[in-house]
Tab-separated table of C-alpha atoms in Angstrom:
chain	number	residue	atom	x	y	z
A	985	GLN	CA	-104.927	-21.662	-153.377
A	986	LYS	CA	-102.478	-22.373	-156.176
A	987	GLU	CA	-102.798	-25.753	-157.839
A	988	VAL	CA	-99.111	-26.524	-157.383
A	989	GLU	CA	-97.122	-24.908	-154.580
A	990	GLN	CA	-93.406	-24.784	-153.998
A	991	ASN	CA	-91.229	-22.815	-151.633
A	992	SER	CA	-89.399	-20.279	-153.802
A	993	GLY	CA	-86.178	-20.558	-151.782
A	994	PRO	CA	-83.347	-20.121	-152.205
A	995	LEU	CA	-82.510	-23.446	-150.641
A	996	SER	CA	-78.821	-23.436	-149.848
A	997	VAL	CA	-76.944	-26.688	-149.198
A	998	PRO	CA	-73.219	-27.476	-148.983
A	999	GLU	CA	-71.562	-29.549	-151.664
A	1000	GLY	CA	-71.989	-33.266	-150.990
A	1001	ALA	CA	-75.153	-32.831	-148.906
A	1002	ILE	CA	-78.672	-34.021	-149.698
A	1003	ALA	CA	-80.989	-31.385	-151.126
A	1004	SER	CA	-84.689	-31.907	-150.447
A	1005	LEU	CA	-87.206	-30.078	-152.621
A	1006	ASN	CA	-90.908	-30.210	-151.856
A	1007	CYS	CA	-94.123	-29.660	-153.742
A	1008	THR	CA	-97.800	-29.850	-152.803
A	1009	TYR	CA	-100.763	-29.969	-155.166
A	1010	SER	CA	-104.446	-29.327	-154.698
A	1011	ASP	CA	-106.198	-31.611	-157.214
A	1012	ARG	CA	-106.722	-35.120	-155.802
A	1013	GLY	CA	-107.354	-36.334	-159.345
A	1014	SER	CA	-103.779	-35.570	-160.386
A	1015	GLN	CA	-102.163	-38.561	-162.016
A	1016	SER	CA	-98.694	-37.753	-163.291
A	1017	PHE	CA	-95.935	-35.816	-161.591
A	1018	PHE	CA	-92.738	-34.382	-163.004
A	1019	TRP	CA	-89.654	-32.552	-161.892
A	1020	TYR	CA	-87.902	-30.123	-164.210
A	1021	ARG	CA	-84.566	-28.394	-163.776
A	1022	GLN	CA	-84.106	-24.913	-165.204
A	1023	TYR	CA	-80.775	-23.158	-165.320
A	1024	SER	CA	-80.821	-19.390	-165.407
A	1025	GLY	CA	-81.692	-18.142	-168.881
A	1026	LYS	CA	-82.402	-21.646	-170.167
A	1027	SER	CA	-85.491	-23.733	-170.815
A	1028	PRO	CA	-86.916	-26.314	-168.384
A	1029	GLU	CA	-85.427	-29.801	-168.710
A	1030	LEU	CA	-87.295	-32.911	-167.574
A	1031	ILE	CA	-85.302	-34.856	-164.977
A	1032	MET	CA	-87.815	-37.132	-163.221
A	1033	SER	CA	-91.319	-38.474	-163.610
A	1034	ILE	CA	-93.357	-40.428	-161.055
A	1035	TYR	CA	-96.832	-41.896	-161.326
A	1036	SER	CA	-97.443	-44.100	-158.271
A	1037	ASN	CA	-96.936	-43.770	-154.543
A	1038	GLY	CA	-93.468	-44.407	-153.221
A	1039	ASP	CA	-89.952	-43.673	-154.323
A	1040	LYS	CA	-88.363	-43.664	-157.755
A	1041	GLU	CA	-84.600	-43.441	-158.055
A	1042	ASP	CA	-82.508	-42.339	-161.016
A	1043	GLY	CA	-78.837	-41.845	-160.285
A	1044	ARG	CA	-78.461	-39.152	-157.642
A	1045	PHE	CA	-82.117	-38.175	-157.929
A	1046	THR	CA	-85.018	-39.702	-156.010
A	1047	ALA	CA	-88.620	-38.638	-156.523
A	1048	GLN	CA	-91.114	-39.395	-153.770
A	1049	LEU	CA	-94.890	-39.353	-154.142
A	1050	ASN	CA	-97.580	-39.472	-151.471
A	1051	LYS	CA	-101.000	-39.089	-153.065
A	1052	ALA	CA	-102.863	-39.250	-149.752
A	1053	SER	CA	-100.977	-36.191	-148.538
A	1054	GLN	CA	-100.880	-34.632	-152.027
A	1055	TYR	CA	-97.158	-34.244	-151.740
A	1056	VAL	CA	-94.268	-34.892	-154.101
A	1057	SER	CA	-90.609	-34.340	-153.368
A	1058	LEU	CA	-87.235	-34.536	-155.074
A	1059	LEU	CA	-84.078	-35.573	-153.256
A	1060	ILE	CA	-80.676	-34.846	-154.752
A	1061	ARG	CA	-77.881	-36.849	-153.143
A	1062	ASP	CA	-74.251	-35.735	-153.169
A	1063	SER	CA	-75.265	-32.266	-154.362
A	1064	GLN	CA	-72.846	-30.580	-156.738
A	1065	PRO	CA	-72.445	-26.898	-157.623
A	1066	SER	CA	-73.688	-27.856	-161.102
A	1067	ASP	CA	-77.037	-28.768	-159.490
A	1068	SER	CA	-77.588	-25.090	-158.685
A	1069	ALA	CA	-80.736	-24.228	-160.630
A	1070	THR	CA	-84.446	-23.695	-160.216
A	1071	TYR	CA	-86.441	-26.903	-159.847
A	1072	LEU	CA	-90.002	-26.893	-161.128
A	1073	CYS	CA	-92.677	-29.329	-160.009
A	1074	ALA	CA	-95.353	-30.129	-162.601
A	1075	VAL	CA	-98.599	-32.012	-162.174
A	1076	THR	CA	-101.263	-33.326	-164.544
A	1077	PRO	CA	-104.542	-32.300	-162.908
A	1078	ASP	CA	-108.095	-33.464	-163.438
A	1079	THR	CA	-107.301	-37.148	-164.021
A	1080	GLY	CA	-105.083	-36.260	-166.930
A	1081	ARG	CA	-107.654	-34.266	-168.866
A	1082	ARG	CA	-105.723	-31.022	-168.537
A	1083	ALA	CA	-102.238	-29.954	-169.485
A	1084	LEU	CA	-99.319	-29.850	-167.065
A	1085	THR	CA	-99.611	-27.255	-164.334
A	1086	PHE	CA	-96.346	-25.953	-162.950
A	1087	GLY	CA	-95.288	-24.657	-159.588
A	1088	SER	CA	-93.287	-21.437	-159.423
A	1089	GLY	CA	-90.096	-23.353	-158.692
A	1090	THR	CA	-87.543	-23.618	-155.904
A	1091	ARG	CA	-84.119	-22.098	-156.432
A	1092	LEU	CA	-81.358	-24.399	-155.220
A	1093	GLN	CA	-77.878	-23.127	-154.427
A	1094	VAL	CA	-75.135	-25.668	-153.793
A	1095	GLN	CA	-72.219	-24.047	-151.994
A	1096	PRO	CA	-68.740	-25.386	-152.900
B	1434	ASP	CA	-81.987	-30.428	-186.787
B	1435	ALA	CA	-84.060	-32.758	-184.656
B	1436	GLY	CA	-85.974	-31.344	-181.740
B	1437	ILE	CA	-88.083	-28.320	-181.035
B	1438	THR	CA	-86.982	-24.893	-182.175
B	1439	GLN	CA	-88.344	-21.444	-181.457
B	1440	SER	CA	-87.744	-18.213	-183.268
B	1441	PRO	CA	-86.811	-15.507	-182.728
B	1442	ARG	CA	-84.761	-15.910	-179.525
B	1443	TYR	CA	-85.204	-12.243	-178.678
B	1444	LYS	CA	-87.761	-9.730	-179.856
B	1445	ILE	CA	-88.463	-6.116	-178.991
B	1446	THR	CA	-91.721	-4.672	-180.259
B	1447	GLU	CA	-93.852	-1.636	-179.688
B	1448	THR	CA	-97.212	-1.496	-177.951
B	1449	GLY	CA	-100.034	-2.159	-180.369
B	1450	ARG	CA	-98.001	-4.054	-182.938
B	1451	GLN	CA	-98.763	-7.592	-184.014
B	1452	VAL	CA	-95.987	-10.098	-183.424
B	1453	THR	CA	-95.746	-13.811	-184.171
B	1454	LEU	CA	-93.564	-16.275	-182.336
B	1455	MET	CA	-92.684	-19.436	-184.203
B	1456	CYS	CA	-92.382	-23.001	-182.969
B	1457	HIS	CA	-91.339	-26.049	-184.980
B	1458	GLN	CA	-90.877	-29.657	-183.844
B	1459	THR	CA	-89.465	-32.613	-185.749
B	1460	TRP	CA	-90.754	-35.493	-183.617
B	1461	SER	CA	-94.295	-35.570	-185.014
B	1462	HIS	CA	-95.642	-35.160	-181.483
B	1463	SER	CA	-99.401	-34.755	-181.419
B	1464	TYR	CA	-99.455	-32.185	-178.650
B	1465	MET	CA	-97.903	-28.750	-178.673
B	1466	PHE	CA	-98.089	-26.065	-176.010
B	1467	TRP	CA	-97.327	-22.413	-175.410
B	1468	TYR	CA	-96.361	-21.264	-171.918
B	1469	ARG	CA	-95.225	-17.901	-170.647
B	1470	GLN	CA	-92.858	-17.529	-167.721
B	1471	ASP	CA	-92.885	-14.499	-165.450
B	1472	LEU	CA	-91.227	-13.873	-162.114
B	1473	GLY	CA	-93.532	-14.899	-159.323
B	1474	HIS	CA	-95.934	-16.755	-161.617
B	1475	GLY	CA	-93.903	-19.622	-162.918
B	1476	LEU	CA	-94.966	-21.212	-166.183
B	1477	ARG	CA	-98.536	-20.488	-167.238
B	1478	LEU	CA	-100.270	-22.197	-170.115
B	1479	ILE	CA	-101.518	-19.917	-172.890
B	1480	TYR	CA	-102.817	-22.375	-175.508
B	1481	TYR	CA	-102.280	-25.931	-176.532
B	1482	SER	CA	-103.061	-28.116	-179.511
B	1483	ALA	CA	-103.885	-31.820	-179.649
B	1484	ALA	CA	-103.457	-32.145	-183.419
B	1485	ALA	CA	-103.550	-30.122	-186.607
B	1486	ASP	CA	-106.529	-27.760	-186.564
B	1487	ILE	CA	-107.375	-28.600	-182.915
B	1488	THR	CA	-106.510	-25.959	-180.337
B	1489	ASP	CA	-107.701	-25.146	-176.829
B	1490	LYS	CA	-107.285	-22.337	-174.350
B	1491	GLY	CA	-105.094	-22.532	-171.324
B	1492	GLU	CA	-104.935	-20.409	-168.204
B	1493	VAL	CA	-104.016	-17.059	-169.812
B	1494	PRO	CA	-105.260	-16.978	-173.449
B	1495	ASP	CA	-106.470	-13.357	-173.704
B	1496	GLY	CA	-104.622	-11.309	-176.301
B	1497	TYR	CA	-103.130	-14.351	-178.028
B	1498	VAL	CA	-104.065	-16.306	-181.135
B	1499	VAL	CA	-102.742	-19.689	-182.249
B	1500	SER	CA	-103.081	-21.842	-185.310
B	1501	ARG	CA	-101.890	-25.286	-186.277
B	1502	SER	CA	-102.252	-26.025	-189.950
B	1503	LYS	CA	-99.369	-28.540	-189.897
B	1504	THR	CA	-98.482	-30.963	-187.138
B	1505	GLU	CA	-94.943	-29.646	-186.844
B	1506	ASN	CA	-95.705	-25.930	-186.513
B	1507	PHE	CA	-97.538	-24.049	-183.794
B	1508	PRO	CA	-97.173	-20.260	-184.123
B	1509	LEU	CA	-98.323	-17.875	-181.401
B	1510	THR	CA	-99.543	-14.418	-182.404
B	1511	LEU	CA	-99.972	-11.403	-180.179
B	1512	GLU	CA	-102.615	-9.452	-182.039
B	1513	SER	CA	-101.905	-6.069	-180.420
B	1514	ALA	CA	-98.973	-6.310	-178.048
B	1515	THR	CA	-99.226	-4.798	-174.572
B	1516	ARG	CA	-96.511	-4.209	-171.967
B	1517	SER	CA	-98.069	-6.897	-169.772
B	1518	GLN	CA	-97.152	-9.406	-172.468
B	1519	THR	CA	-93.456	-8.794	-171.881
B	1520	SER	CA	-92.315	-12.241	-170.874
B	1521	VAL	CA	-90.338	-15.315	-171.819
B	1522	TYR	CA	-92.385	-17.612	-174.040
B	1523	PHE	CA	-91.747	-21.330	-174.202
B	1524	CYS	CA	-93.111	-23.752	-176.726
B	1525	ALA	CA	-93.275	-27.444	-175.791
B	1526	SER	CA	-94.350	-30.699	-177.369
B	1527	SER	CA	-95.331	-34.158	-176.164
B	1528	GLU	CA	-96.847	-37.442	-177.282
B	1529	SER	CA	-99.668	-36.974	-174.786
B	1530	LEU	CA	-101.499	-34.361	-172.744
B	1531	GLY	CA	-100.479	-35.677	-169.366
B	1532	ASN	CA	-98.885	-39.124	-169.378
B	1533	TYR	CA	-95.453	-37.968	-170.411
B	1534	GLY	CA	-93.410	-34.906	-169.668
B	1535	TYR	CA	-93.102	-32.115	-172.174
B	1536	THR	CA	-89.967	-31.143	-174.072
B	1537	PHE	CA	-89.395	-27.420	-174.225
B	1538	GLY	CA	-87.879	-25.195	-176.858
B	1539	SER	CA	-85.193	-22.707	-175.948
B	1540	GLY	CA	-87.660	-19.862	-175.495
B	1541	THR	CA	-88.325	-16.403	-176.895
B	1542	ARG	CA	-87.695	-13.381	-174.734
B	1543	LEU	CA	-90.236	-10.767	-175.778
B	1544	THR	CA	-90.089	-7.160	-174.663
B	1545	VAL	CA	-92.975	-4.816	-175.420
B	1546	VAL	CA	-92.040	-1.135	-175.136
């Protein structure tokens, strides 16, 4: 079992819709959770961090964390074609004693 | 320039050659990291460093060597390049191991022929 799992996609949504990206992790001791956006040929860019159960909103982005279910998600409201990218989930396992572990990413396509 | 820079951006080398990828950051972050990114595997940690002269292995360290004599530099050396090391290599830095996200450099695309 991979430590951090994501559906590779592509996830295709129409412009203006809500995109929902999901991530599960295996280590119950994981403490910190991050979402990165990576455009093709570019480096990952941090867009959201979340540390406690519940929702965290930042503009059109909402991160959701459920530690009991070992599940973290990213919602993108009013999706734009410029949101088309690969979204990487990253987790700090082992109560923070290890470096970030990344999922393989979900490719999002926003159709104009 | 402020930030984290990697060089070269692209590199083609032959099997068996030694190659060094450079990484430099201007934030004085304690932690620096090397990841490789391959299709189907995502980002995998090669090595990281908590401070000058302190390094530790990640998930895929075999065939790689790192050093950190100065806080701002963290070079990655492939001692004898193999085709399986063809990949995109990203350097990253952070103030902490896990409490904050990492900031990535622009990457080095390495091809071993």
